[in-house]
Short mmCIF file of C-alpha atoms in Angstrom, two decimals:
data_model
loop_
_atom_site.label_atom_id
_atom_site.label_comp_id
_atom_site.label_asym_id
_atom_site.label_seq_id
_atom_site.Cartn_x
_atom_site.Cartn_y
_atom_site.Cartn_z
CA MET A 14 -116.65 88.99 83.46
CA GLN A 15 -116.81 86.06 81.04
CA LYS A 16 -120.28 85.48 79.64
CA LEU A 17 -122.25 82.75 77.89
CA LEU A 18 -124.22 83.72 74.78
CA VAL A 19 -126.82 81.28 73.45
CA PHE A 20 -127.83 81.73 69.82
CA GLN A 21 -130.56 80.02 67.79
CA SER A 22 -129.90 78.81 64.26
CA LEU A 23 -132.25 80.30 61.67
CA TRP A 24 -131.85 77.04 59.74
CA GLY A 25 -133.26 75.36 62.84
CA MET A 26 -136.41 77.50 62.49
CA GLU A 27 -137.22 75.99 59.09
CA ARG A 28 -140.04 73.45 58.63
CA LEU A 29 -140.99 73.25 62.28
CA LYS A 30 -143.47 70.56 63.24
CA ASP A 31 -147.18 71.20 62.60
CA ARG A 32 -146.65 74.58 60.95
CA ALA A 33 -148.52 74.97 57.69
CA SER A 34 -145.96 77.38 56.31
CA GLY A 35 -142.44 78.38 57.22
CA LEU A 36 -141.61 81.43 59.26
CA SER A 37 -140.43 84.53 57.42
CA PRO A 38 -136.99 85.82 58.49
CA ALA A 39 -138.69 88.66 60.34
CA ALA A 40 -141.02 86.29 62.19
CA ALA A 41 -138.20 83.87 63.01
CA ILE A 42 -135.98 86.62 64.39
CA ALA A 43 -138.87 88.07 66.40
CA ALA A 44 -139.59 84.63 67.89
CA VAL A 45 -135.92 84.12 68.78
CA ALA A 46 -135.78 87.53 70.46
CA ALA A 47 -139.05 87.02 72.32
CA ALA A 48 -137.78 83.71 73.67
CA GLY A 49 -134.74 85.43 75.16
CA PHE A 50 -131.92 84.15 72.95
CA ASP A 51 -128.84 86.33 72.57
CA GLY A 52 -128.57 86.07 68.78
CA VAL A 53 -129.02 84.03 65.64
CA THR A 54 -126.80 81.98 63.35
CA HIS A 55 -127.16 82.37 59.59
CA HIS A 56 -125.20 82.46 56.34
CA PHE A 57 -122.82 85.38 55.74
CA GLU A 58 -122.07 85.02 52.05
CA ASP A 59 -124.50 87.33 50.24
CA ALA A 60 -124.85 91.00 51.19
CA ALA A 61 -128.41 91.00 49.82
CA VAL A 62 -129.29 88.50 52.57
CA VAL A 63 -127.01 89.67 55.36
CA ALA A 64 -127.93 93.38 55.26
CA PRO A 65 -131.70 93.04 55.84
CA LEU A 66 -131.12 90.41 58.52
CA ALA A 67 -128.70 92.78 60.23
CA ALA A 68 -131.41 95.43 60.29
CA LEU A 69 -133.90 92.96 61.76
CA ARG A 70 -131.37 91.86 64.37
CA ALA A 71 -130.70 95.45 65.34
CA GLU A 72 -134.42 96.02 65.96
CA HIS A 73 -134.35 93.23 68.54
CA GLY A 74 -130.86 93.68 69.93
CA LEU A 75 -129.61 90.30 68.72
CA GLY A 76 -126.07 89.27 67.87
CA ALA A 77 -125.07 86.98 65.01
CA GLU A 78 -122.85 84.06 64.21
CA GLY A 79 -121.92 84.10 60.55
CA GLN A 80 -121.58 80.86 58.60
CA CYS A 81 -119.76 80.43 55.31
CA PHE A 82 -118.91 77.57 52.98
CA PRO A 83 -115.76 78.49 51.05
CA ALA A 84 -114.68 76.10 48.30
CA SER A 85 -111.29 77.80 47.86
CA ILE A 86 -108.92 79.99 49.82
CA GLU A 87 -110.08 83.19 48.12
CA ALA A 88 -113.75 82.34 48.63
CA LEU A 89 -113.42 83.15 52.33
CA LYS A 90 -112.78 86.84 51.68
CA PRO A 91 -116.40 87.99 51.00
CA ALA A 92 -117.65 86.31 54.18
CA VAL A 93 -114.89 87.89 56.26
CA GLU A 94 -115.76 91.29 54.80
CA LEU A 95 -119.46 90.86 55.56
CA ALA A 96 -118.84 89.55 59.09
CA SER A 97 -116.56 92.50 59.78
CA ARG A 98 -118.94 95.05 58.25
CA TYR A 99 -122.07 93.81 60.03
CA GLY A 100 -120.47 92.98 63.36
CA ALA A 101 -120.87 89.23 63.70
CA HIS A 102 -119.77 87.76 67.00
CA HIS A 103 -117.61 85.36 64.98
CA LEU A 104 -117.49 83.70 61.57
CA THR A 105 -117.65 79.92 61.21
CA ILE A 106 -116.13 78.10 58.25
CA GLN A 107 -117.67 74.93 56.89
CA ALA A 108 -114.86 73.92 54.57
CA ASP A 109 -116.65 73.02 51.33
CA VAL A 110 -113.53 71.45 49.84
CA ARG A 111 -112.27 67.87 50.13
CA PRO A 112 -108.54 67.55 49.43
CA ARG A 113 -107.19 64.07 48.86
CA THR A 114 -103.82 64.87 50.43
CA PHE A 115 -102.88 66.10 53.87
CA SER A 116 -100.47 68.71 52.49
CA GLU A 117 -103.25 70.29 50.41
CA SER A 118 -105.49 70.49 53.47
CA VAL A 119 -102.73 72.26 55.39
CA ARG A 120 -102.16 74.67 52.49
CA ILE A 121 -105.85 75.63 52.41
CA LEU A 122 -106.10 76.08 56.18
CA GLU A 123 -103.00 78.24 56.26
CA GLY A 124 -104.46 80.34 53.44
CA TRP A 125 -107.66 80.87 55.40
CA LEU A 126 -105.68 81.84 58.48
CA ARG A 127 -103.91 84.54 56.49
CA ILE A 128 -107.27 85.94 55.42
CA ALA A 129 -108.64 85.62 58.97
CA GLU A 130 -105.83 87.88 60.18
CA GLN A 131 -107.59 90.72 58.34
CA SER A 132 -110.95 90.00 59.97
CA ALA A 133 -112.46 92.27 62.60
CA VAL A 134 -114.13 89.23 64.19
CA PRO A 135 -112.79 85.78 65.14
CA VAL A 136 -112.87 83.08 62.45
CA TYR A 137 -113.32 79.43 63.45
CA LEU A 138 -113.28 76.14 61.52
CA GLU A 139 -116.29 73.95 62.30
CA THR A 140 -115.81 70.24 62.89
CA HIS A 141 -118.10 68.80 60.24
CA ARG A 142 -118.73 65.69 58.15
CA GLY A 143 -118.36 65.82 54.41
CA ARG A 144 -115.82 68.65 54.56
CA LEU A 145 -112.06 69.07 54.56
CA ASN A 146 -112.01 67.92 58.20
CA ASN A 147 -114.52 65.08 57.80
CA ASP A 148 -112.56 62.61 59.94
CA MET A 149 -111.70 63.27 63.58
CA LEU A 150 -108.30 61.55 63.39
CA VAL A 151 -107.33 63.70 60.40
CA MET A 152 -108.58 66.74 62.31
CA LEU A 153 -106.25 65.84 65.17
CA ASP A 154 -103.30 65.66 62.78
CA LEU A 155 -104.30 69.01 61.25
CA LEU A 156 -104.29 70.61 64.69
CA GLY A 157 -100.69 69.51 65.05
CA ALA A 158 -99.74 70.86 61.63
CA VAL A 159 -101.60 74.19 61.94
CA PRO A 160 -101.02 75.32 65.53
CA ASN A 161 -102.92 78.63 65.22
CA LEU A 162 -106.12 77.00 63.97
CA ARG A 163 -109.18 77.65 66.14
CA LEU A 164 -112.19 75.35 65.98
CA LEU A 165 -115.90 75.53 66.55
CA ALA A 166 -116.94 72.22 68.06
CA ASP A 167 -119.91 70.34 66.65
CA LEU A 168 -119.14 66.89 67.99
CA SER A 169 -122.33 65.39 66.58
CA HIS A 170 -120.57 64.98 63.24
CA TYR A 171 -117.70 62.96 64.63
CA VAL A 172 -119.96 60.79 66.82
CA VAL A 173 -121.89 59.61 63.78
CA ALA A 174 -119.04 59.70 61.24
CA ARG A 175 -116.79 57.50 63.37
CA GLU A 176 -119.73 55.55 64.82
CA PHE A 177 -118.72 56.11 68.42
CA PRO A 178 -119.77 53.37 70.84
CA LEU A 179 -122.44 54.19 73.37
CA PRO A 180 -121.19 55.57 76.71
CA PRO A 181 -119.06 54.91 78.61
CA LEU A 182 -116.48 55.69 75.94
CA PRO A 183 -113.01 54.15 75.75
CA GLY A 184 -110.35 56.40 77.22
CA GLU A 185 -108.66 56.82 73.85
CA ILE A 186 -111.75 58.38 72.30
CA GLU A 187 -112.34 60.63 75.29
CA THR A 188 -108.76 61.91 75.07
CA GLN A 189 -109.15 62.58 71.35
CA VAL A 190 -112.38 64.51 71.91
CA GLN A 191 -110.81 66.57 74.66
CA THR A 192 -107.96 67.51 72.32
CA ILE A 193 -110.57 68.87 69.88
CA LEU A 194 -112.35 70.73 72.66
CA ASN A 195 -109.16 72.30 73.96
CA ARG A 196 -108.75 73.97 70.56
CA SER A 197 -112.42 75.02 70.27
CA TRP A 198 -113.70 78.54 70.94
CA ALA A 199 -117.46 78.12 70.37
CA ALA A 200 -119.96 75.29 69.92
CA HIS A 201 -122.94 74.13 67.92
CA GLY A 202 -125.37 72.16 70.02
CA ARG A 203 -127.12 69.00 69.01
CA VAL A 204 -126.99 65.42 70.30
CA ALA A 205 -126.00 62.54 68.03
CA SER A 206 -125.97 58.77 68.34
CA PRO A 207 -123.59 56.34 66.62
CA GLY A 208 -126.02 56.10 63.70
CA GLN A 209 -127.83 59.45 63.55
CA VAL A 210 -126.48 62.99 63.56
CA GLN A 211 -129.44 64.43 65.48
CA VAL A 212 -131.56 62.55 68.00
CA GLU A 213 -134.47 63.84 70.04
CA ILE A 214 -133.14 65.03 73.38
CA SER A 215 -136.49 64.46 75.11
CA PHE A 216 -136.72 60.73 74.29
CA PRO A 217 -135.72 58.46 77.21
CA GLN A 218 -133.60 56.14 75.06
CA HIS A 219 -131.36 59.06 74.10
CA GLN A 220 -130.55 60.19 77.64
CA PRO A 221 -127.15 58.42 77.79
CA MET A 222 -126.00 60.33 74.70
CA LEU A 223 -127.44 63.59 76.06
CA ALA A 224 -125.48 63.05 79.27
CA GLN A 225 -122.32 62.42 77.23
CA PHE A 226 -122.76 65.63 75.24
CA CYS A 227 -123.46 67.58 78.42
CA ALA A 228 -120.18 66.32 79.85
CA TRP A 229 -118.34 67.39 76.69
CA TRP A 230 -119.95 70.84 76.63
CA THR A 231 -119.09 71.36 80.29
CA TYR A 232 -115.50 70.31 79.63
CA LEU A 233 -115.31 72.68 76.65
CA MET A 234 -116.67 75.61 78.64
CA ARG A 235 -114.27 74.93 81.50
CA SER A 236 -111.36 74.70 79.05
CA TRP A 237 -112.47 77.90 77.30
CA LYS A 238 -112.75 79.80 80.58
CA ALA A 239 -109.14 78.96 81.35
CA ARG A 240 -107.94 80.18 77.92
CA ALA A 241 -110.14 83.18 77.22
CA GLY A 242 -109.83 86.75 78.43
CA GLU A 243 -111.77 87.92 81.45
CA ASP A 244 -114.31 89.90 79.40
CA GLU A 245 -114.78 87.46 76.49
CA GLN A 246 -118.02 85.74 75.48
CA PHE A 247 -118.52 82.07 74.70
CA CYS A 248 -121.15 81.36 72.04
CA PHE A 249 -123.27 78.21 72.04
CA THR A 250 -125.67 77.84 69.09
CA CYS A 251 -128.74 75.62 69.35
CA GLU A 252 -128.66 73.99 65.93
CA LEU A 253 -131.45 71.44 65.70
CA GLY A 254 -131.95 71.22 61.96
CA PRO A 255 -134.89 70.03 59.87
CA ALA A 256 -134.97 66.64 58.14
CA PRO A 257 -132.81 64.85 57.16
CA TYR A 258 -131.01 65.94 60.33
CA ALA A 259 -134.22 65.58 62.31
CA ILE A 260 -135.70 62.09 62.26
CA SER A 261 -139.13 62.15 60.61
CA GLY A 262 -142.06 59.77 60.97
CA PRO A 263 -144.17 58.17 58.23
CA ASP A 264 -146.08 61.45 57.80
CA GLY A 265 -142.85 63.29 57.00
CA GLN A 266 -143.12 65.36 60.18
CA ASP A 267 -140.43 65.67 62.84
CA GLN A 268 -141.06 63.35 65.77
CA THR A 269 -140.69 66.24 68.23
CA ASP A 270 -141.14 70.00 68.26
CA ARG A 271 -137.61 71.23 67.50
CA TRP A 272 -138.41 74.71 68.76
CA SER A 273 -139.36 73.31 72.18
CA GLU A 274 -136.23 71.19 72.18
CA ALA A 275 -134.13 74.24 71.26
CA LEU A 276 -135.45 75.94 74.39
CA GLN A 277 -134.56 72.82 76.39
CA LEU A 278 -131.11 72.81 74.82
CA ARG A 279 -130.57 76.44 75.79
CA ALA A 280 -131.39 75.60 79.40
CA ILE A 281 -128.95 72.69 79.24
CA ALA A 282 -126.21 74.96 77.88
CA ARG A 283 -126.74 77.36 80.76
CA GLN A 284 -126.53 74.46 83.22
CA CYS A 285 -123.25 73.33 81.65
CA TRP A 286 -121.90 76.88 81.91
CA ALA A 287 -122.78 77.03 85.60
CA ALA A 288 -121.18 73.62 86.17
CA ALA A 289 -118.02 74.75 84.35
#
């Protein structure tokens, strides 16, 4: 039976509101496990970091999404090796390279796909600002040029980077987003507005954007269910990051408790899965 897994980003556990000091990795993982998440998302680039976190995860029965930031084709290899060795659910690439030509972008993506063929776990390219695939229209062209490319959808980046209008969206944009989602195999969850990559999901003025993201997540999950095998797992990561992703007030504190909102976001993801 297909299954939804909801992970919590360890980055999202940093600098939580009204906490005098940050959580240690052990404390953060214990909190994630106690709250009933299925796993955590963290960097998979340094064995000295990954190995102890793997031991902590094993104590609590948690899975992992690995993140990496390769700046070249070859730089992906260590992350693939670590994800394979420590049994990540999948590895997510944030492409820390910014080619000025389309052909160079294709060359890099094809190089990463060759390395991904040797991976014991799936490897996805995250839709992200400031990276190789900064622009959604370029990303659409890359999907045409690299047909085997699989994405992890974080639509917040494209909403703010292209300054989407508020809902209801023009049909052209909705079609473009659905094309991205039909090639996506996992998701990072946060809600964006046309001017901010992460807005507070509990504020009433942000409910139209929350509803829009819920519709996208439901569409993605429905699309994934039609493509995936009968025993596969879809991973949704709650990724509410600290400032400058989170909007802070004059005291420098987040305006909401991101941990509480992560729990709300997990419930929303489960509702989207049921609706899909």
